[in-house]
């Protein structure tokens, strides 16, 4: 036959366990649980362990989601920088090539053809240069706008996912705490 003192010690052990793990006291006075059986105490400790495991899993999921969101944002920003650098380099190369062609064509025309032809060639080359530079700038601007828009969309999606995860974690924790309180109240009433 189990004495009330032994039941009280089992109950006290269960509450000390709950206080250390969950960092809050479910009930202040363990004397309410003097009539608990060892099976009730064991069930209570199992509930406490399940609560702790669920809280740890929720925190781990939250940390993983935040880390992945930060990684995605960093990757998108790196891609944006690389695209911008490549676009600028291409634009500079195009301009340099056009200028070299202008100089070479002008020298050759001056040497071979008359002054009137030189003027016509220079006008044509200037028009070509302006058109090519305008197209290159337009392409660069369009690429930049698209990349920035995609990065903004990614950031918005990441923020929405983080908010959803936080809400889910909070709901899980609240549900678990409510379950624990209900179990404790039921055990006390029994």
Coordinates of N, CA and C in Angstrom, one line a residue, residues 57-180:
X57 N 10.7 21.6 -31.0 CA 10.5 21.4 -32.5 C 10.0 22.7 -33.1
X58 N 9.1 23.4 -32.4 CA 8.6 24.7 -32.9 C 9.7 25.7 -33.1
X59 N 10.6 25.8 -32.1 CA 11.7 26.7 -32.1 C 12.7 26.4 -33.2
X60 N 13.0 25.1 -33.4 CA 13.9 24.6 -34.4 C 13.3 25.0 -35.8
X61 N 12.1 24.7 -36.0 CA 11.4 25.1 -37.3 C 11.5 26.6 -37.6
X62 N 11.2 27.4 -36.5 CA 11.3 28.8 -36.7 C 12.7 29.3 -37.1
X63 N 13.7 28.7 -36.4 CA 15.1 29.1 -36.7 C 15.5 28.7 -38.1
X64 N 15.1 27.5 -38.5 CA 15.4 27.0 -39.9 C 14.8 27.9 -40.9
X65 N 13.5 28.2 -40.7 CA 12.8 29.1 -41.7 C 13.5 30.5 -41.8
X66 N 13.8 31.1 -40.6 CA 14.5 32.4 -40.7 C 15.8 32.3 -41.4
X67 N 16.6 31.2 -41.0 CA 17.9 31.1 -41.7 C 17.8 30.9 -43.2
X68 N 16.8 30.1 -43.6 CA 16.6 29.9 -45.1 C 16.2 31.2 -45.7
X69 N 15.3 32.0 -45.1 CA 14.9 33.2 -45.6 C 16.0 34.2 -45.8
X70 N 16.9 34.3 -44.8 CA 18.1 35.1 -44.9 C 19.0 34.7 -46.0
X71 N 19.2 33.4 -46.1 CA 20.0 32.8 -47.2 C 19.4 33.2 -48.6
X72 N 18.1 33.1 -48.7 CA 17.5 33.4 -50.0 C 17.7 34.8 -50.4
X73 N 17.4 35.7 -49.4 CA 17.6 37.1 -49.6 C 19.1 37.5 -50.0
X74 N 20.0 36.9 -49.3 CA 21.4 37.1 -49.6 C 21.8 36.7 -51.0
X75 N 21.3 35.5 -51.4 CA 21.6 34.9 -52.7 C 21.0 35.9 -53.8
X76 N 19.7 36.3 -53.6 CA 19.1 37.2 -54.5 C 19.9 38.5 -54.7
X77 N 20.3 39.1 -53.5 CA 21.1 40.3 -53.6 C 22.4 40.1 -54.4
X78 N 23.1 39.0 -54.1 CA 24.3 38.7 -54.8 C 24.1 38.6 -56.3
X79 N 23.0 37.9 -56.7 CA 22.6 37.8 -58.1 C 22.4 39.2 -58.7
X80 N 21.7 40.0 -58.0 CA 21.4 41.4 -58.5 C 22.7 42.1 -58.7
X81 N 23.6 42.0 -57.8 CA 24.9 42.7 -57.9 C 25.7 42.2 -59.1
X82 N 25.7 40.9 -59.3 CA 26.5 40.3 -60.4 C 25.8 40.7 -61.7
X83 N 24.5 40.7 -61.8 CA 23.9 41.1 -63.0 C 24.2 42.6 -63.4
X84 N 24.1 43.4 -62.3 CA 24.4 44.8 -62.6 C 25.9 45.0 -63.1
X85 N 26.8 44.3 -62.4 CA 28.2 44.4 -62.8 C 28.4 43.9 -64.3
X86 N 27.8 42.8 -64.6 CA 27.9 42.3 -65.9 C 27.3 43.2 -67.0
X87 N 26.2 43.8 -66.6 CA 25.5 44.7 -67.6 C 26.4 46.0 -67.8
X88 N 27.0 46.5 -66.7 CA 27.8 47.7 -66.8 C 29.1 47.4 -67.7
X89 N 29.7 46.2 -67.4 CA 30.9 45.8 -68.2 C 30.5 45.7 -69.7
X90 N 29.4 45.0 -70.0 CA 29.0 44.9 -71.4 C 28.8 46.3 -72.0
X91 N 28.2 47.2 -71.3 CA 27.9 48.5 -71.8 C 29.2 49.2 -72.1
X92 N 30.2 49.1 -71.2 CA 31.5 49.8 -71.3 C 32.2 49.2 -72.5
X93 N 32.2 47.9 -72.7 CA 32.9 47.2 -73.8 C 32.3 47.7 -75.1
X94 N 30.9 47.7 -75.2 CA 30.3 48.2 -76.4 C 30.7 49.6 -76.8
X95 N 30.7 50.5 -75.8 CA 31.0 51.9 -76.1 C 32.5 52.0 -76.5
X96 N 33.4 51.2 -75.9 CA 34.8 51.3 -76.3 C 35.0 50.8 -77.7
X97 N 34.3 49.6 -78.0 CA 34.4 49.1 -79.4 C 33.9 50.1 -80.4
X98 N 32.8 50.7 -80.1 CA 32.2 51.7 -81.1 C 33.2 52.8 -81.3
X99 N 33.8 53.3 -80.2 CA 34.7 54.4 -80.3 C 35.9 54.0 -81.1
X100 N 36.4 52.8 -80.9 CA 37.6 52.4 -81.7 C 37.2 52.3 -83.2
X101 N 36.0 51.8 -83.4 CA 35.6 51.7 -84.8 C 35.5 53.0 -85.5
X102 N 35.0 54.0 -84.7 CA 34.8 55.4 -85.2 C 36.2 55.9 -85.6
X103 N 37.2 55.8 -84.7 CA 38.5 56.3 -85.0 C 39.1 55.6 -86.2
X104 N 39.0 54.3 -86.2 CA 39.7 53.6 -87.3 C 39.0 53.9 -88.7
X105 N 37.7 54.0 -88.7 CA 37.0 54.3 -89.9 C 37.3 55.7 -90.4
X106 N 37.4 56.6 -89.4 CA 37.7 58.0 -89.8 C 39.1 58.1 -90.4
X107 N 40.1 57.5 -89.8 CA 41.4 57.5 -90.3 C 41.5 56.9 -91.7
X108 N 40.9 55.7 -91.9 CA 40.9 55.1 -93.2 C 40.2 56.0 -94.2
X109 N 39.1 56.5 -93.9 CA 38.4 57.4 -94.9 C 39.1 58.6 -95.2
X110 N 39.8 59.2 -94.2 CA 40.6 60.4 -94.5 C 41.7 60.1 -95.4
X111 N 42.3 58.9 -95.3 CA 43.4 58.6 -96.1 C 42.9 58.2 -97.5
X112 N 41.8 57.5 -97.7 CA 41.5 56.9 -99.0 C 40.5 57.8 -99.7
X113 N 39.5 58.4 -99.0 CA 38.4 59.0 -99.7 C 38.4 60.5 -99.5
X114 N 37.5 61.2 -100.1 CA 37.5 62.7 -100.0 C 36.8 63.2 -98.8
X115 N 36.9 64.5 -98.5 CA 36.4 65.1 -97.3 C 34.9 64.9 -97.1
X116 N 34.2 65.0 -98.2 CA 32.7 64.9 -98.2 C 32.3 63.5 -97.7
X117 N 33.0 62.5 -98.2 CA 32.7 61.1 -97.8 C 32.9 60.9 -96.3
X118 N 34.0 61.6 -95.8 CA 34.4 61.5 -94.4 C 33.3 62.0 -93.5
X119 N 32.7 63.2 -93.9 CA 31.6 63.8 -93.2 C 30.4 62.8 -93.1
X120 N 30.0 62.2 -94.3 CA 28.9 61.3 -94.3 C 29.1 60.1 -93.4
X121 N 30.3 59.5 -93.5 CA 30.7 58.4 -92.7 C 30.6 58.7 -91.2
X122 N 31.1 59.9 -90.8 CA 31.1 60.3 -89.4 C 29.7 60.4 -88.9
X123 N 28.8 61.0 -89.7 CA 27.4 61.2 -89.3 C 26.8 59.8 -89.1
X124 N 27.0 58.9 -90.0 CA 26.4 57.5 -89.9 C 26.9 56.8 -88.7
X125 N 28.2 57.0 -88.4 CA 28.8 56.3 -87.3 C 28.3 56.9 -86.0
X126 N 28.1 58.2 -86.0 CA 27.6 58.8 -84.7 C 26.2 58.3 -84.5
X127 N 25.4 58.2 -85.5 CA 24.0 57.7 -85.4 C 24.0 56.3 -84.9
X128 N 24.9 55.5 -85.4 CA 25.0 54.1 -85.0 C 25.4 54.0 -83.5
X129 N 26.4 54.8 -83.2 CA 26.8 54.9 -81.8 C 25.7 55.2 -80.8
X130 N 25.0 56.3 -81.2 CA 23.9 56.7 -80.3 C 22.8 55.6 -80.2
X131 N 22.5 55.0 -81.3 CA 21.4 53.9 -81.2 C 21.9 52.7 -80.4
X132 N 23.1 52.3 -80.6 CA 23.7 51.1 -79.9 C 23.7 51.4 -78.4
X133 N 24.2 52.6 -78.1 CA 24.3 53.0 -76.6 C 22.9 53.1 -76.0
X134 N 22.0 53.7 -76.7 CA 20.6 53.8 -76.2 C 20.0 52.4 -76.0
X135 N 20.2 51.5 -76.9 CA 19.7 50.1 -76.8 C 20.4 49.4 -75.6
X136 N 21.7 49.6 -75.5 CA 22.4 49.0 -74.4 C 21.9 49.5 -73.0
X137 N 21.8 50.8 -72.9 CA 21.3 51.4 -71.7 C 19.8 50.9 -71.4
X138 N 19.0 50.8 -72.4 CA 17.6 50.3 -72.2 C 17.6 48.9 -71.7
X139 N 18.5 48.1 -72.3 CA 18.6 46.7 -71.9 C 19.0 46.6 -70.4
X140 N 20.0 47.3 -70.1 CA 20.5 47.3 -68.7 C 19.5 47.8 -67.7
X141 N 18.7 48.8 -68.1 CA 17.7 49.3 -67.2 C 16.6 48.3 -67.0
X142 N 16.2 47.6 -68.1 CA 15.1 46.6 -68.0 C 15.6 45.5 -67.2
X143 N 16.8 45.0 -67.4 CA 17.3 43.9 -66.6 C 17.3 44.3 -65.1
X144 N 17.8 45.5 -64.8 CA 17.9 45.9 -63.4 C 16.5 46.0 -62.8
X145 N 15.5 46.5 -63.5 CA 14.1 46.6 -63.0 C 13.6 45.2 -62.7
X146 N 13.8 44.3 -63.7 CA 13.3 42.9 -63.5 C 13.9 42.3 -62.3
X147 N 15.2 42.4 -62.2 CA 15.9 41.7 -61.1 C 15.5 42.3 -59.7
X148 N 15.4 43.6 -59.7 CA 14.9 44.3 -58.4 C 13.5 43.9 -58.1
X149 N 12.6 43.8 -59.1 CA 11.3 43.4 -58.8 C 11.2 42.0 -58.3
X150 N 12.0 41.1 -58.9 CA 12.0 39.7 -58.4 C 12.6 39.6 -57.0
X151 N 13.6 40.4 -56.7 CA 14.1 40.4 -55.3 C 13.1 40.9 -54.3
X152 N 12.3 41.9 -54.7 CA 11.3 42.4 -53.8 C 10.2 41.3 -53.6
X153 N 9.8 40.6 -54.7 CA 8.8 39.6 -54.5 C 9.4 38.5 -53.6
X154 N 10.6 38.1 -53.8 CA 11.2 37.1 -52.9 C 11.2 37.5 -51.4
X155 N 11.5 38.8 -51.2 CA 11.6 39.3 -49.8 C 10.1 39.3 -49.2
X156 N 9.2 39.7 -50.0 CA 7.8 39.7 -49.5 C 7.3 38.2 -49.2
X157 N 7.6 37.3 -50.1 CA 7.3 35.9 -49.8 C 7.9 35.4 -48.6
X158 N 9.2 35.7 -48.4 CA 9.9 35.3 -47.2 C 9.3 35.8 -45.9
X159 N 8.9 37.1 -46.0 CA 8.3 37.7 -44.8 C 7.0 37.1 -44.5
X160 N 6.2 36.8 -45.5 CA 4.9 36.2 -45.3 C 5.1 34.8 -44.7
X161 N 6.0 34.0 -45.2 CA 6.3 32.7 -44.7 C 6.7 32.8 -43.2
X162 N 7.6 33.7 -42.9 CA 8.0 33.9 -41.5 C 6.8 34.2 -40.6
X163 N 5.9 35.1 -41.1 CA 4.8 35.5 -40.2 C 3.9 34.2 -40.0
X164 N 3.7 33.4 -41.1 CA 2.9 32.2 -41.0 C 3.5 31.3 -40.0
X165 N 4.8 31.1 -40.1 CA 5.5 30.2 -39.2 C 5.4 30.6 -37.7
X166 N 5.6 31.9 -37.5 CA 5.5 32.5 -36.1 C 4.0 32.2 -35.6
X167 N 3.0 32.5 -36.4 CA 1.7 32.3 -36.0 C 1.4 30.8 -35.6
X168 N 1.9 29.9 -36.5 CA 1.7 28.5 -36.2 C 2.4 28.1 -34.9
X169 N 3.7 28.6 -34.7 CA 4.4 28.2 -33.5 C 3.6 28.7 -32.3
X170 N 3.1 30.0 -32.3 CA 2.4 30.5 -31.2 C 1.1 29.7 -30.9
X171 N 0.4 29.3 -32.0 CA -0.8 28.5 -31.8 C -0.5 27.2 -31.2
X172 N 0.6 26.5 -31.7 CA 1.0 25.2 -31.1 C 1.3 25.3 -29.7
X173 N 2.1 26.4 -29.3 CA 2.5 26.5 -27.9 C 1.2 26.8 -27.0
X174 N 0.3 27.6 -27.5 CA -0.9 27.9 -26.8 C -1.7 26.7 -26.6
X175 N -1.9 25.9 -27.7 CA -2.7 24.7 -27.6 C -2.0 23.7 -26.6
X176 N -0.7 23.5 -26.7 CA -0.1 22.6 -25.8 C -0.2 23.1 -24.3
X177 N -0.1 24.3 -24.0 CA -0.2 24.8 -22.7 C -1.7 24.6 -22.2
X178 N -2.6 24.8 -23.1 CA -4.0 24.6 -22.7 C -4.3 23.1 -22.4
X179 N -3.7 22.2 -23.2 CA -3.8 20.8 -23.0 C -3.2 20.4 -21.6
X180 N -2.1 21.0 -21.3 CA -1.4 20.7 -20.0 C -2.3 21.2 -18.9

